[in-house]
PDB file of C-alpha atoms in Angstrom:
ATOM      1  CA  VAL A   1      -4.465 -19.794  -1.963  1.00 46.00           C
ATOM      2  CA  LYS A   2      -4.297 -21.098  -5.521  1.00 50.00           C
ATOM      3  CA  SER A   3      -0.819 -21.662  -6.946  1.00 50.00           C
ATOM      4  CA  SER A   4      -1.641 -19.137  -9.698  1.00 52.00           C
ATOM      5  CA  ASP A   5      -2.082 -16.463  -6.993  1.00 52.00           C
ATOM      6  CA  ILE A   6       1.435 -16.913  -5.612  1.00 59.00           C
ATOM      7  CA  ARG A   7       4.033 -14.492  -6.937  1.00 69.00           C
ATOM      8  CA  ALA A   8       7.701 -15.323  -7.498  1.00 84.00           C
ATOM      9  CA  ARG A   9       8.780 -12.166  -5.648  1.00 92.00           C
ATOM     10  CA  TYR A  10       7.468  -9.369  -3.446  1.00 96.00           C
ATOM     11  CA  VAL A  11       5.607  -6.675  -5.385  1.00 96.00           C
ATOM     12  CA  LEU A  12       4.149  -3.277  -4.494  1.00 98.00           C
ATOM     13  CA  ASP A  13       2.094  -1.930  -7.374  1.00 97.00           C
ATOM     14  CA  GLN A  14       1.293   1.703  -8.111  1.00 98.00           C
ATOM     15  CA  ASN A  15      -1.970   2.728  -6.478  1.00 98.00           C
ATOM     16  CA  TYR A  16      -5.027   3.048  -8.728  1.00 97.00           C
ATOM     17  CA  PRO A  17      -6.313   5.475  -9.661  1.00 97.00           C
ATOM     18  CA  ASN A  18      -3.473   7.960  -9.352  1.00 95.00           C
ATOM     19  CA  PRO A  19      -4.099  10.865  -8.975  1.00 96.00           C
ATOM     20  CA  PHE A  20      -7.185   9.997  -6.932  1.00 97.00           C
ATOM     21  CA  LYS A  21     -10.075  11.603  -5.057  1.00 93.00           C
ATOM     22  CA  PRO A  22     -10.808  10.566  -2.326  1.00 95.00           C
ATOM     23  CA  VAL A  23     -10.372   6.732  -2.419  1.00 97.00           C
ATOM     24  CA  THR A  24      -7.567   4.681  -3.967  1.00 98.00           C
ATOM     25  CA  SER A  25      -6.578   1.000  -4.038  1.00 98.00           C
ATOM     26  CA  ILE A  26      -3.120  -0.305  -3.213  1.00 98.00           C
ATOM     27  CA  HIS A  27      -2.195  -3.780  -4.475  1.00 97.00           C
ATOM     28  CA  TYR A  28       0.721  -5.910  -3.328  1.00 97.00           C
ATOM     29  CA  GLY A  29       1.885  -9.504  -3.666  1.00 96.00           C
ATOM     30  CA  LEU A  30       3.751 -11.870  -1.374  1.00 96.00           C
ATOM     31  CA  PRO A  31       5.724 -14.932  -2.543  1.00 96.00           C
ATOM     32  CA  GLU A  32       5.664 -16.452   0.958  1.00 94.00           C
ATOM     33  CA  LYS A  33       4.102 -16.018   4.382  1.00 95.00           C
ATOM     34  CA  ALA A  34       5.325 -12.755   5.936  1.00 96.00           C
ATOM     35  CA  TYR A  35       4.546 -10.135   8.544  1.00 97.00           C
ATOM     36  CA  VAL A  36       3.204  -7.119   6.645  1.00 98.00           C
ATOM     37  CA  ARG A  37       3.021  -3.410   7.437  1.00 98.00           C
ATOM     38  CA  LEU A  38       1.556  -0.851   5.013  1.00 98.00           C
ATOM     39  CA  ARG A  39       1.759   2.809   6.009  1.00 98.00           C
ATOM     40  CA  ILE A  40       0.877   6.149   4.448  1.00 98.00           C
ATOM     41  CA  VAL A  41       3.177   9.121   5.109  1.00 98.00           C
ATOM     42  CA  ASN A  42       2.962  12.781   4.140  1.00 97.00           C
ATOM     43  CA  VAL A  43       5.744  14.776   2.425  1.00 95.00           C
ATOM     44  CA  LEU A  44       7.282  15.500   5.843  1.00 96.00           C
ATOM     45  CA  GLY A  45       7.634  11.762   6.524  1.00 95.00           C
ATOM     46  CA  VAL A  46       4.957  11.733   9.224  1.00 97.00           C
ATOM     47  CA  VAL A  47       2.894   8.516   9.340  1.00 97.00           C
ATOM     48  CA  ILE A  48      -0.730   9.587   8.843  1.00 97.00           C
ATOM     49  CA  ALA A  49      -2.330   6.164   8.361  1.00 97.00           C
ATOM     50  CA  THR A  50      -1.496   2.502   8.925  1.00 97.00           C
ATOM     51  CA  LEU A  51      -3.521   0.249   6.622  1.00 98.00           C
ATOM     52  CA  VAL A  52      -1.920  -3.068   7.629  1.00 97.00           C
ATOM     53  CA  ASP A  53      -0.126  -3.263  10.969  1.00 96.00           C
ATOM     54  CA  GLY A  54       2.294  -6.181  11.346  1.00 92.00           C
ATOM     55  CA  GLU A  55      -0.178  -8.883  10.387  1.00 92.00           C
ATOM     56  CA  LEU A  56       1.029 -12.352   9.367  1.00 96.00           C
ATOM     57  CA  GLU A  57      -0.283 -12.912   5.836  1.00 96.00           C
ATOM     58  CA  THR A  58      -0.021 -15.939   3.562  1.00 94.00           C
ATOM     59  CA  ALA A  59       1.473 -15.849   0.060  1.00 94.00           C
ATOM     60  CA  GLY A  60      -0.668 -14.279  -2.661  1.00 94.00           C
ATOM     61  CA  ASP A  61      -2.060 -11.010  -3.930  1.00 95.00           C
ATOM     62  CA  ARG A  62      -3.733  -8.434  -1.702  1.00 96.00           C
ATOM     63  CA  SER A  63      -5.595  -5.173  -2.167  1.00 96.00           C
ATOM     64  CA  VAL A  64      -6.250  -2.443   0.409  1.00 97.00           C
ATOM     65  CA  GLU A  65      -8.329   0.711  -0.020  1.00 97.00           C
ATOM     66  CA  TRP A  66      -7.414   4.066   1.492  1.00 97.00           C
ATOM     67  CA  ASP A  67     -10.129   6.663   2.028  1.00 97.00           C
ATOM     68  CA  ALA A  68      -8.313  10.008   2.156  1.00 97.00           C
ATOM     69  CA  SER A  69     -11.433  12.167   2.411  1.00 96.00           C
ATOM     70  CA  SER A  70     -10.203  13.704   5.679  1.00 95.00           C
ATOM     71  CA  PHE A  71      -6.792  14.681   4.265  1.00 96.00           C
ATOM     72  CA  PRO A  72      -5.784  17.722   2.181  1.00 95.00           C
ATOM     73  CA  SER A  73      -4.778  17.547  -1.490  1.00 96.00           C
ATOM     74  CA  GLY A  74      -1.130  16.780  -2.046  1.00 96.00           C
ATOM     75  CA  VAL A  75       1.562  14.175  -2.498  1.00 97.00           C
ATOM     76  CA  TYR A  76       1.659  11.156  -0.194  1.00 98.00           C
ATOM     77  CA  PHE A  77       3.844   8.069  -0.014  1.00 98.00           C
ATOM     78  CA  TYR A  78       2.968   4.507   0.910  1.00 98.00           C
ATOM     79  CA  THR A  79       5.494   1.974   2.169  1.00 98.00           C
ATOM     80  CA  LEU A  80       5.115  -1.784   2.285  1.00 98.00           C
ATOM     81  CA  THR A  81       7.353  -3.763   4.632  1.00 97.00           C
ATOM     82  CA  ALA A  82       7.087  -7.553   4.408  1.00 96.00           C
ATOM     83  CA  GLY A  83       9.847  -9.730   5.823  1.00 90.00           C
ATOM     84  CA  SER A  84      13.121  -8.180   4.613  1.00 92.00           C
ATOM     85  CA  PHE A  85      11.365  -6.463   1.660  1.00 96.00           C
ATOM     86  CA  THR A  86      10.582  -2.734   1.717  1.00 97.00           C
ATOM     87  CA  ALA A  87       9.214  -0.608  -1.131  1.00 98.00           C
ATOM     88  CA  THR A  88       7.746   2.890  -1.352  1.00 98.00           C
ATOM     89  CA  ARG A  89       5.556   4.499  -4.013  1.00 98.00           C
ATOM     90  CA  LYS A  90       4.259   8.050  -4.491  1.00 98.00           C
ATOM     91  CA  MET A  91       0.602   9.019  -4.987  1.00 98.00           C
ATOM     92  CA  MET A  92      -1.306  12.253  -5.435  1.00 97.00           C
ATOM     93  CA  LEU A  93      -4.594  13.197  -3.782  1.00 97.00           C
ATOM     94  CA  ILE A  94      -6.624  15.849  -5.603  1.00 96.00           C
ATOM     95  CA  ARG A  95      -9.825  17.623  -4.610  1.00 82.00           C
TER      96      ARG A  95
END
């Protein structure tokens, strides 16, 4: 990891594109090594996908794609948990 890739703080960016159909990218950054979990939930709070499941990742920027082609149009939320950091963002899937 290059020093220029290391962030000063945890970051969860807005997915891109948003709204999307059917694939979107989710970017996040870690300032230090941490166990990471990235989940997608529906408006009822039900976990419908786990993109990263408790993996130990080194500091730096990451990007994960979500293919939602098997899910209906609507609003979804994604939550990043890394160490003691937690953040949630909203996204919209359109058909």
